[in-house]
XYZ file of C-alpha atoms in Angstrom:
670
model
C 98.093 97.763 113.478
C 101.154 99.582 112.153
C 102.896 97.720 109.364
C 106.594 97.175 110.049
C 108.474 95.915 107.000
C 111.617 95.210 109.104
C 113.862 96.260 106.224
C 117.481 96.351 107.473
C 119.362 99.634 107.651
C 122.216 100.525 105.337
C 122.882 100.643 101.567
C 120.546 98.461 99.555
C 123.397 96.378 98.147
C 124.549 95.442 101.674
C 121.207 94.851 103.407
C 120.881 91.094 102.815
C 124.524 90.274 103.608
C 124.531 92.316 106.810
C 121.175 90.872 107.815
C 122.395 87.279 107.469
C 125.479 88.107 109.510
C 123.449 89.229 112.522
C 120.331 87.039 112.733
C 119.848 84.413 115.437
C 120.476 80.826 114.378
C 119.166 77.428 115.455
C 121.883 74.818 115.893
C 121.476 71.423 114.170
C 120.637 69.555 117.373
C 117.812 71.957 118.182
C 116.390 71.882 114.633
C 115.499 68.237 115.230
C 113.014 69.397 117.869
C 111.226 71.963 115.719
C 108.308 71.272 113.351
C 107.426 73.365 110.302
C 104.298 73.036 108.163
C 104.639 73.917 104.473
C 101.384 74.272 102.517
C 101.843 74.008 98.749
C 104.502 72.071 96.857
C 105.140 74.220 93.805
C 108.493 75.840 93.238
C 108.225 78.005 96.353
C 106.746 75.414 98.715
C 108.658 72.480 97.292
C 112.042 74.184 97.468
C 111.288 75.491 100.976
C 110.223 72.071 102.265
C 113.309 70.385 100.798
C 115.712 73.010 102.131
C 114.203 73.200 105.626
C 114.310 69.411 105.902
C 117.903 69.360 104.644
C 118.748 71.816 107.426
C 117.289 69.420 109.994
C 113.781 70.713 110.719
C 110.866 68.266 110.819
C 108.665 69.256 107.899
C 105.051 68.415 107.157
C 104.219 69.237 103.528
C 100.677 69.474 102.146
C 99.252 69.654 98.628
C 95.752 69.156 97.273
C 97.114 67.445 94.151
C 97.812 63.708 93.977
C 101.554 64.432 93.834
C 103.804 67.428 94.585
C 104.920 67.427 90.972
C 101.383 68.279 89.857
C 101.668 71.783 91.324
C 100.809 74.580 88.903
C 104.477 75.634 88.669
C 104.748 72.776 86.187
C 102.824 74.861 83.647
C 105.428 77.647 83.397
C 106.932 77.647 79.939
C 109.354 80.387 78.981
C 112.184 80.551 81.512
C 113.727 81.886 84.698
C 115.679 85.120 85.076
C 119.149 85.385 86.588
C 121.777 88.124 86.445
C 124.734 86.030 85.306
C 125.575 88.123 82.226
C 126.491 85.028 80.222
C 125.786 86.945 77.038
C 128.163 89.759 77.974
C 125.470 92.281 77.074
C 125.728 94.452 80.167
C 123.559 92.611 82.668
C 124.202 92.919 86.410
C 122.501 92.488 89.778
C 121.624 96.172 89.750
C 120.149 96.020 86.242
C 117.938 93.040 87.131
C 116.836 94.907 90.259
C 116.159 98.094 88.302
C 114.261 96.320 85.505
C 112.058 94.543 88.050
C 111.202 97.711 89.970
C 110.654 99.713 86.793
C 108.603 96.939 85.176
C 106.392 96.845 88.281
C 105.578 100.542 87.866
C 107.750 101.393 90.891
C 105.386 99.611 93.254
C 107.674 96.790 94.386
C 109.454 96.768 97.726
C 112.981 97.621 96.658
C 114.857 95.831 99.441
C 113.130 92.538 98.624
C 113.725 92.968 94.910
C 117.440 93.696 95.312
C 117.778 90.566 97.437
C 115.944 88.629 94.729
C 118.390 89.880 92.104
C 121.341 89.005 94.365
C 120.372 85.361 94.861
C 119.177 84.818 91.277
C 122.572 83.561 90.113
C 122.664 81.004 92.939
C 119.352 79.573 91.741
C 120.804 78.599 88.376
C 123.811 76.913 89.988
C 121.528 75.032 92.360
C 119.269 73.820 89.554
C 122.133 72.784 87.282
C 123.558 70.756 90.181
C 120.149 69.066 90.509
C 120.270 68.091 86.853
C 117.761 70.562 85.414
C 118.320 70.324 81.621
C 118.647 73.990 80.708
C 119.147 74.752 77.025
C 122.777 75.102 76.007
C 124.625 76.826 73.201
C 126.739 75.028 70.609
C 129.806 75.259 72.855
C 128.018 73.723 75.836
C 127.401 76.905 77.855
C 123.931 77.650 79.201
C 121.865 79.602 76.692
C 119.785 82.722 77.382
C 116.922 84.461 75.637
C 115.146 87.778 76.069
C 111.833 88.503 77.733
C 109.651 91.595 77.800
C 110.648 94.821 79.502
C 114.432 94.345 79.374
C 117.252 95.096 76.975
C 119.459 92.094 77.846
C 119.237 88.306 77.513
C 119.023 86.868 81.024
C 116.340 84.191 80.780
C 117.480 80.577 81.237
C 115.106 78.019 79.761
C 114.425 74.370 79.009
C 112.559 74.481 75.687
C 108.964 75.505 76.504
C 108.763 73.475 79.711
C 111.036 75.316 82.126
C 108.594 75.168 85.021
C 108.219 71.418 84.667
C 111.959 70.814 84.707
C 112.557 73.134 87.660
C 109.702 71.541 89.594
C 111.139 68.083 88.976
C 114.402 69.357 90.465
C 112.646 70.600 93.605
C 110.564 67.417 93.699
C 113.671 65.237 93.615
C 115.120 67.239 96.512
C 111.848 66.754 98.393
C 111.805 63.038 97.662
C 115.254 62.645 99.148
C 114.030 64.198 102.385
C 110.798 62.168 102.315
C 112.970 59.059 102.048
C 115.024 60.198 105.031
C 111.867 60.775 107.068
C 112.509 64.516 107.419
C 109.469 65.424 105.308
C 106.111 63.842 105.993
C 104.129 64.276 102.802
C 100.349 64.743 102.801
C 99.030 64.469 99.246
C 95.356 65.200 98.487
C 95.010 67.299 101.648
C 93.535 70.794 101.472
C 94.220 73.404 104.143
C 90.942 74.899 105.367
C 92.090 77.047 108.285
C 95.056 78.397 110.217
C 95.172 77.800 113.958
C 96.576 80.512 116.228
C 97.634 79.771 119.796
C 98.563 82.729 121.989
C 98.593 84.915 118.877
C 101.073 82.731 116.974
C 100.418 80.428 114.017
C 100.734 76.942 115.465
C 98.999 74.685 112.973
C 96.357 74.114 110.337
C 93.096 72.263 109.809
C 92.982 70.116 106.664
C 90.521 67.932 104.821
C 91.611 64.653 103.283
C 90.107 65.031 99.819
C 89.867 61.261 99.316
C 88.143 60.240 102.548
C 86.686 63.572 103.689
C 88.399 63.233 107.079
C 89.098 66.492 108.939
C 92.562 66.552 110.499
C 94.511 68.741 112.918
C 98.225 69.368 112.331
C 100.496 71.381 114.605
C 103.912 72.986 114.160
C 106.075 75.777 115.491
C 105.624 77.759 112.259
C 103.424 77.599 109.159
C 104.589 78.472 105.633
C 102.127 79.181 102.806
C 103.383 78.652 99.260
C 99.974 78.263 97.660
C 100.226 80.369 94.522
C 97.936 83.052 93.139
C 94.220 83.720 92.889
C 93.770 84.389 89.161
C 90.818 81.995 89.071
C 88.713 84.674 90.743
C 88.135 85.624 87.083
C 86.948 82.045 86.354
C 88.734 82.075 82.994
C 92.492 82.308 83.463
C 95.657 80.466 82.502
C 95.810 78.928 85.992
C 95.127 75.267 86.657
C 91.467 74.774 87.482
C 92.310 73.746 91.036
C 94.317 76.890 91.762
C 92.566 78.878 94.479
C 92.882 81.516 97.191
C 91.559 79.465 100.100
C 94.770 79.013 102.109
C 95.738 82.675 101.772
C 92.184 83.827 102.451
C 91.883 81.736 105.607
C 95.147 83.278 106.791
C 93.716 86.709 105.984
C 90.613 86.014 108.063
C 92.871 85.012 110.944
C 94.621 88.360 110.879
C 97.142 88.275 108.037
C 96.855 91.478 106.022
C 96.140 91.220 102.302
C 98.103 93.600 100.067
C 97.551 94.892 96.520
C 94.631 92.522 95.781
C 93.703 94.375 92.583
C 97.073 94.031 90.803
C 96.677 91.263 88.261
C 99.016 90.127 85.517
C 97.227 90.226 82.180
C 99.356 88.048 79.899
C 99.352 89.240 76.273
C 100.042 85.914 74.532
C 97.167 83.561 75.340
C 94.952 81.581 73.012
C 91.724 83.629 72.662
C 88.416 82.617 74.229
C 86.367 80.502 71.856
C 83.054 80.324 73.701
C 81.124 79.945 76.974
C 81.962 76.245 77.093
C 85.519 76.976 78.202
C 86.642 76.467 81.785
C 90.215 77.737 81.413
C 92.566 79.459 78.988
C 95.887 78.337 77.550
C 99.071 80.354 77.733
C 101.488 80.728 74.851
C 104.906 81.488 76.327
C 106.185 85.059 76.275
C 109.383 83.640 74.804
C 107.511 83.485 71.497
C 107.755 87.271 71.337
C 111.508 86.903 70.802
C 110.785 85.803 67.232
C 107.083 86.423 66.658
C 105.893 89.804 65.390
C 102.534 91.099 66.634
C 100.253 92.844 64.160
C 96.724 93.617 63.015
C 95.560 94.843 59.601
C 95.818 98.579 59.027
C 92.458 98.725 57.291
C 89.124 97.481 58.607
C 88.155 96.140 55.188
C 91.017 93.660 55.518
C 89.874 92.772 59.026
C 86.434 91.888 57.699
C 87.922 89.913 54.810
C 90.064 87.852 57.197
C 87.065 87.194 59.452
C 84.987 86.152 56.441
C 87.726 83.814 55.233
C 88.143 85.538 51.872
C 91.640 86.744 52.778
C 94.331 84.646 54.417
C 96.466 86.504 56.975
C 99.723 85.401 55.347
C 98.582 86.903 52.035
C 98.121 90.410 53.423
C 100.864 92.708 52.112
C 103.457 94.083 54.519
C 102.428 97.674 53.859
C 98.869 96.804 54.922
C 99.934 95.426 58.296
C 100.191 97.428 61.518
C 103.019 96.114 63.689
C 101.703 98.359 66.416
C 104.185 97.483 69.169
C 107.146 98.084 66.869
C 105.517 101.338 65.773
C 104.808 102.634 69.262
C 107.823 101.320 71.150
C 110.741 101.010 68.719
C 113.369 100.457 71.441
C 111.607 97.377 72.843
C 109.418 96.416 69.895
C 107.508 93.202 70.534
C 109.347 92.700 73.830
C 107.628 95.453 75.790
C 106.441 94.380 79.279
C 103.329 92.287 79.534
C 101.088 95.071 80.794
C 102.057 97.364 77.898
C 101.542 94.620 75.296
C 98.208 93.607 76.832
C 96.767 97.113 76.965
C 97.914 97.773 73.396
C 96.233 94.589 72.112
C 92.993 95.466 73.889
C 93.090 98.995 72.492
C 93.493 97.725 68.902
C 90.681 95.196 69.342
C 88.395 97.740 71.015
C 89.048 99.998 68.021
C 87.686 97.292 65.704
C 90.867 95.611 64.478
C 90.443 92.250 66.232
C 90.994 89.434 63.742
C 88.858 86.519 64.968
C 85.098 85.998 65.052
C 84.711 87.612 68.479
C 86.950 90.549 67.531
C 89.275 89.731 70.436
C 92.512 88.516 68.868
C 95.669 89.833 67.231
C 98.275 87.990 65.183
C 101.612 86.628 66.376
C 103.523 85.950 63.153
C 106.704 83.876 62.722
C 107.139 84.236 58.957
C 109.958 86.794 59.280
C 111.817 84.675 61.842
C 111.479 81.529 59.725
C 112.927 83.365 56.731
C 115.729 84.937 58.802
C 116.782 81.671 60.429
C 116.415 79.807 57.159
C 118.753 82.134 55.301
C 121.263 82.058 58.121
C 121.259 78.245 58.207
C 121.522 78.023 54.440
C 124.492 80.411 54.504
C 126.238 78.387 57.218
C 125.714 75.175 55.249
C 126.735 76.714 51.955
C 123.293 76.222 50.417
C 121.260 78.470 48.133
C 119.905 81.352 50.231
C 117.556 82.345 47.402
C 115.713 79.011 47.329
C 112.469 80.031 49.100
C 111.287 76.470 49.735
C 114.657 75.434 51.179
C 114.905 78.563 53.313
C 111.417 77.976 54.707
C 112.190 74.338 55.498
C 115.434 75.198 57.277
C 113.857 78.098 59.152
C 110.966 75.968 60.368
C 113.450 73.441 61.743
C 115.122 76.160 63.802
C 111.779 77.415 65.124
C 110.732 73.843 65.910
C 113.875 73.278 67.961
C 113.217 76.473 69.956
C 109.435 76.360 70.389
C 108.262 73.002 69.024
C 106.121 71.892 71.965
C 104.396 75.291 72.079
C 103.570 75.173 68.378
C 102.288 71.626 68.775
C 100.079 72.675 71.692
C 98.662 75.603 69.704
C 97.843 73.385 66.711
C 96.070 70.804 68.885
C 93.874 73.477 70.492
C 93.150 75.768 67.538
C 93.506 73.260 64.675
C 95.721 75.640 62.684
C 99.359 75.168 61.695
C 101.284 78.111 63.211
C 104.284 77.422 60.965
C 102.203 78.441 57.962
C 99.636 80.876 59.369
C 100.043 83.411 62.176
C 98.982 82.451 65.683
C 96.041 84.330 67.177
C 96.547 85.658 70.695
C 94.716 87.866 73.194
C 95.376 89.033 76.780
C 94.172 86.845 79.647
C 94.496 86.699 83.421
C 97.716 84.920 84.308
C 99.406 85.916 87.582
C 98.535 87.917 90.669
C 100.969 90.448 92.074
C 98.840 90.977 95.142
C 98.696 88.527 98.011
C 99.440 88.208 101.694
C 101.436 91.132 103.070
C 104.856 90.030 104.334
C 107.801 91.808 105.894
C 111.447 91.469 104.859
C 111.548 88.104 106.663
C 108.595 86.856 104.563
C 106.470 86.740 107.725
C 102.865 87.901 107.608
C 101.235 90.094 110.251
C 100.512 86.853 112.167
C 103.658 85.800 114.070
C 104.936 82.427 112.917
C 102.936 82.506 109.666
C 105.093 82.909 106.556
C 104.088 83.386 102.939
C 106.344 82.766 99.934
C 106.228 82.860 96.134
C 103.202 84.142 94.252
C 101.066 83.942 97.384
C 102.765 87.041 98.833
C 102.797 90.573 97.476
C 106.349 91.791 97.819
C 108.400 91.542 94.640
C 106.464 92.475 91.520
C 104.643 95.731 92.235
C 101.866 96.341 89.731
C 103.252 94.100 86.986
C 105.538 91.065 86.935
C 108.220 90.901 84.284
C 108.246 87.652 82.334
C 110.380 84.800 83.758
C 110.442 86.373 87.228
C 107.818 84.084 88.827
C 110.067 81.024 88.860
C 112.906 83.203 90.086
C 110.921 84.498 93.060
C 109.516 81.093 94.026
C 112.922 79.407 94.104
C 114.669 82.398 95.679
C 112.165 82.444 98.550
C 112.265 78.671 99.042
C 115.941 77.863 98.574
C 117.760 80.998 99.715
C 115.606 83.423 101.736
C 113.085 81.660 103.984
C 115.600 79.107 105.362
C 117.542 82.051 106.835
C 114.697 84.241 108.021
C 112.564 81.517 109.614
C 115.494 80.446 111.778
C 115.626 83.883 113.360
C 112.028 83.377 114.533
C 112.338 79.705 115.489
C 115.397 80.366 117.643
C 112.909 81.350 120.351
C 111.141 77.982 120.157
C 113.982 75.570 120.926
C 112.509 74.837 124.383
C 108.827 75.000 123.447
C 108.376 71.284 122.807
C 105.674 69.682 120.687
C 102.586 71.778 119.997
C 99.463 69.957 121.168
C 96.443 69.676 118.884
C 94.104 69.130 121.847
C 93.801 72.805 122.717
C 90.567 74.800 122.501
C 92.006 76.777 119.564
C 92.314 73.635 117.439
C 88.906 72.431 118.602
C 87.182 75.692 117.677
C 88.905 75.910 114.274
C 87.908 72.337 113.435
C 84.335 73.027 114.506
C 84.098 76.032 112.163
C 85.427 73.957 109.256
C 82.956 71.136 109.893
C 79.996 73.489 110.164
C 80.806 75.069 106.814
C 81.185 71.707 105.070
C 77.950 70.437 106.618
C 76.141 73.522 105.381
C 77.223 72.969 101.781
C 76.092 69.332 101.552
C 72.786 70.006 103.353
C 71.800 73.226 101.580
C 68.852 72.747 99.240
C 69.860 75.202 96.559
C 69.158 75.061 92.843
C 72.418 76.200 91.193
C 75.789 74.507 90.794
C 79.030 75.980 92.104
C 80.181 76.752 88.546
C 77.021 78.791 87.965
C 78.181 81.272 90.594
C 81.853 81.096 89.649
C 81.129 81.984 86.022
C 78.944 84.907 87.072
C 81.681 86.195 89.359
C 84.237 85.834 86.584
C 82.220 87.930 84.162
C 81.781 90.713 86.705
C 85.488 90.675 87.475
C 86.665 90.709 83.842
C 84.145 93.254 82.584
C 84.338 95.740 85.479
C 87.477 94.990 87.503
C 89.829 93.826 84.749
C 92.022 95.797 82.360
C 89.753 98.843 82.028
C 88.255 100.294 85.209
C 86.183 103.291 86.233
C 84.301 104.467 89.294
C 80.886 103.554 87.909
C 81.896 100.018 86.928
C 83.800 99.331 90.132
C 80.947 100.597 92.285
C 78.540 98.371 90.371
C 80.921 95.421 90.688
C 81.108 95.758 94.478
C 77.323 95.787 94.709
C 76.883 92.918 92.228
C 79.481 90.702 93.917
C 77.886 91.273 97.301
C 74.475 90.302 95.894
C 75.973 87.264 94.166
C 77.636 86.196 97.415
C 74.330 86.399 99.252
C 72.631 84.377 96.522
C 75.427 81.796 96.657
C 74.834 81.050 100.328
C 71.103 80.653 99.693
C 71.042 78.817 96.374
C 74.244 76.791 95.980
C 73.713 73.075 95.517
C 76.459 70.573 96.383
C 75.656 66.909 95.703
C 77.142 64.027 97.716
C 78.444 64.030 101.283
C 81.417 65.476 103.122
C 82.745 62.025 104.087
C 83.851 60.952 100.622
C 85.763 62.149 97.591
C 83.642 65.130 96.586
C 85.267 67.553 94.189
C 82.140 69.694 94.009
C 82.339 70.219 97.780
C 85.998 71.239 97.547
C 85.091 73.624 94.737
C 82.254 75.153 96.768
C 84.624 76.184 99.544
C 87.052 77.714 97.073
C 84.359 79.704 95.260
C 82.977 80.946 98.587
C 86.416 82.423 99.266
C 86.662 83.842 95.740
C 83.368 85.674 96.276
C 84.743 87.380 99.378
C 88.084 88.117 97.723
C 86.329 89.518 94.642
C 84.599 92.178 96.709
C 87.867 93.157 98.388
C 89.589 93.143 94.978
C 87.036 95.608 93.584
C 87.280 97.873 96.635
C 91.045 98.045 96.292
C 90.696 98.905 92.583
C 88.164 101.630 93.417
C 90.496 103.147 95.990
C 93.356 103.439 93.481
C 92.781 106.309 91.096
C 95.958 105.839 89.064
C 96.508 103.720 85.970
C 99.317 101.249 86.528
C 100.414 97.762 85.573
C 97.849 95.989 83.413
C 95.041 98.243 84.619
C 93.827 101.408 82.964
C 91.746 103.738 85.106
C 89.533 105.369 82.489
C 88.334 108.241 84.650
C 91.784 109.060 86.062
C 93.386 110.444 82.892
C 92.386 112.256 79.765
C 91.659 109.830 76.941
C 93.516 110.439 73.738
C 92.305 108.167 70.993
C 94.606 105.247 70.403
C 96.818 106.349 73.306
C 94.118 105.048 75.639
C 96.212 101.952 76.216
C 99.251 104.020 77.182
C 97.774 106.166 79.929
C 100.294 107.697 82.312
C 100.102 107.605 86.055
C 100.143 110.626 88.355
C 103.355 112.621 88.448
C 104.209 111.840 92.081
C 105.200 108.257 91.201
C 104.353 107.186 94.734
C 103.464 103.620 95.607
C 101.618 102.171 98.539
C 100.519 98.859 99.908
C 96.806 98.389 100.355
C 96.648 96.126 103.360
C 93.222 95.161 104.576
C 92.323 94.243 108.115
C 89.502 91.709 108.096
C 86.735 92.384 110.607
C 83.794 90.115 109.941
C 82.404 90.682 106.452
C 84.660 91.889 103.609
C 82.569 95.062 103.501
C 83.954 95.885 106.958
C 87.571 95.684 105.810
C 89.723 98.645 106.768
C 92.271 100.021 104.316
C 95.758 100.852 105.501
C 98.269 102.669 103.325
C 101.984 102.293 103.769
C 103.912 104.704 101.605
C 107.172 103.249 100.389
C 110.238 105.451 100.103
C 112.345 105.198 96.971
C 115.796 106.355 97.966
C 117.936 103.900 96.092
C 117.065 104.486 92.449
C 116.087 107.545 90.493
C 112.348 107.728 89.996
C 111.063 108.642 86.583
C 107.878 108.075 84.629
C 108.058 104.658 83.043
C 108.439 104.975 79.303
C 109.081 102.368 76.632
C 109.290 104.740 73.693
């Protein structure tokens, strides 16, 4: 199959406007006769469901959580980007577009990214109208802060709980439509397959997670807004329920998967403390606005800190290595996430890690507390030389900006971050890869759409901070409602889609057979046993540092683990009751297939890009290992995989993307 991105002709700044002016529309009377299924109720799915229902479509919305407002979008902390230039520091639609493409190592689809930058300002207006309590300056205007990889302040935020507040806005819009009867909400339902009729997506098969009942649901189009697959690594910052199942089932029904190996490694996470952990906790990137990242310059000080004979705050300034400020003076601690993550790993690999495992660096707020304290004292006419007063005033400022994050850190680590530096280390956070979509956000299966983190289109090899919420809401509020109408305009006379067809019957049969296998298999290992093993293979051999030997081993090991899983997995209980272990078994089965594809994609790519360093692709140069450059061609391609039976039979397709609209240059943050 040839991939057709359907990008409109013309200058990039005019593509979206011209496109909207010429697409086919569905009039309000006809929308009442069209059904749309939306799977996932995070920012992408929730905003899409609310907007489509507002337009008049009949929407069925599904989530596996007990409420739409439990979607993982609620966990986002730092903010949402928009090119409003409220700070007057030179921001613009073009600069947001350029920063996003550059930050993604020139591997984003430019037309989609420019559209994203265009509608970003509308998102903020929409959310303010919904009552989202964005932070405001003294004069009442919306406040902004900086995030990594940019030189302007364009990130709107609500303390350290921006995702929660934005999700509540989308949830309220959904609730209005649920009350009107335009959205039929299915909580605690998990999608287990896509149903195609005459080549088009016409419905899904779900399992009621409370009763175990298998259900058929039909519609004229299906929209997936099911998030990312970071939990393929077992340990990640994702909610434990986050999974790839919906996207993977779509893939197995013919939807191409693109860029599976591009993973966001977030640099500011609480380090792993032991094998008992089942997930990791994110510390918002916004902390890098005021926190300074460092390790000791000398290994004797590292050992003293580990032994407890030297407190980090007592180490002299001249004995500290603020390595990001040293290497990247223009951006300092606000380099993009991939750069900060690789640099932290390089320092720890070199023996400068500051915790017991040697996998942590410091994030220190002492300088910010002193700076804010002196400024506040000056404003109030108090003594700027009173150290105790300055510290007290500075801590109050930091508490107002990041208080809930500091509180969360103290509860988890049992250390007071106001008085001792935080410890952080990179961890899996977000996936840039996902279902391949065209400019309309449609997959290679007609009538099947994919939005938000679940698709591949906007972030290339690395997502800039605060762009996830932007993409989810842009897709749901302002892009999909236009593009899906162009497709549905051909369905105004189709009528209701029956669920009694052989396609629905066969899909349901496959789902039942798989569930019956799990509960009847007489294995000896739990689902988590296999998931943890997969996670270790993925992190050690398919994570930040990669090479041919490790990737080849990973492919073989994952395949063997997958075979063992189907022989030895043990799932207690039945499939006709609430059975979380059964739900988990299906998700891990999909992770095992995805993991193999993930490793194959990584093996195929010989360049270092994003958060991934290909050790055998460049010449190593001591400490510069974490700053490896890509090949000089600066080309980018989509790895789209056609599923034919087993993952090992997948066929790789490359689509080279042309970069005509911006000047290509090697990404540099020095």
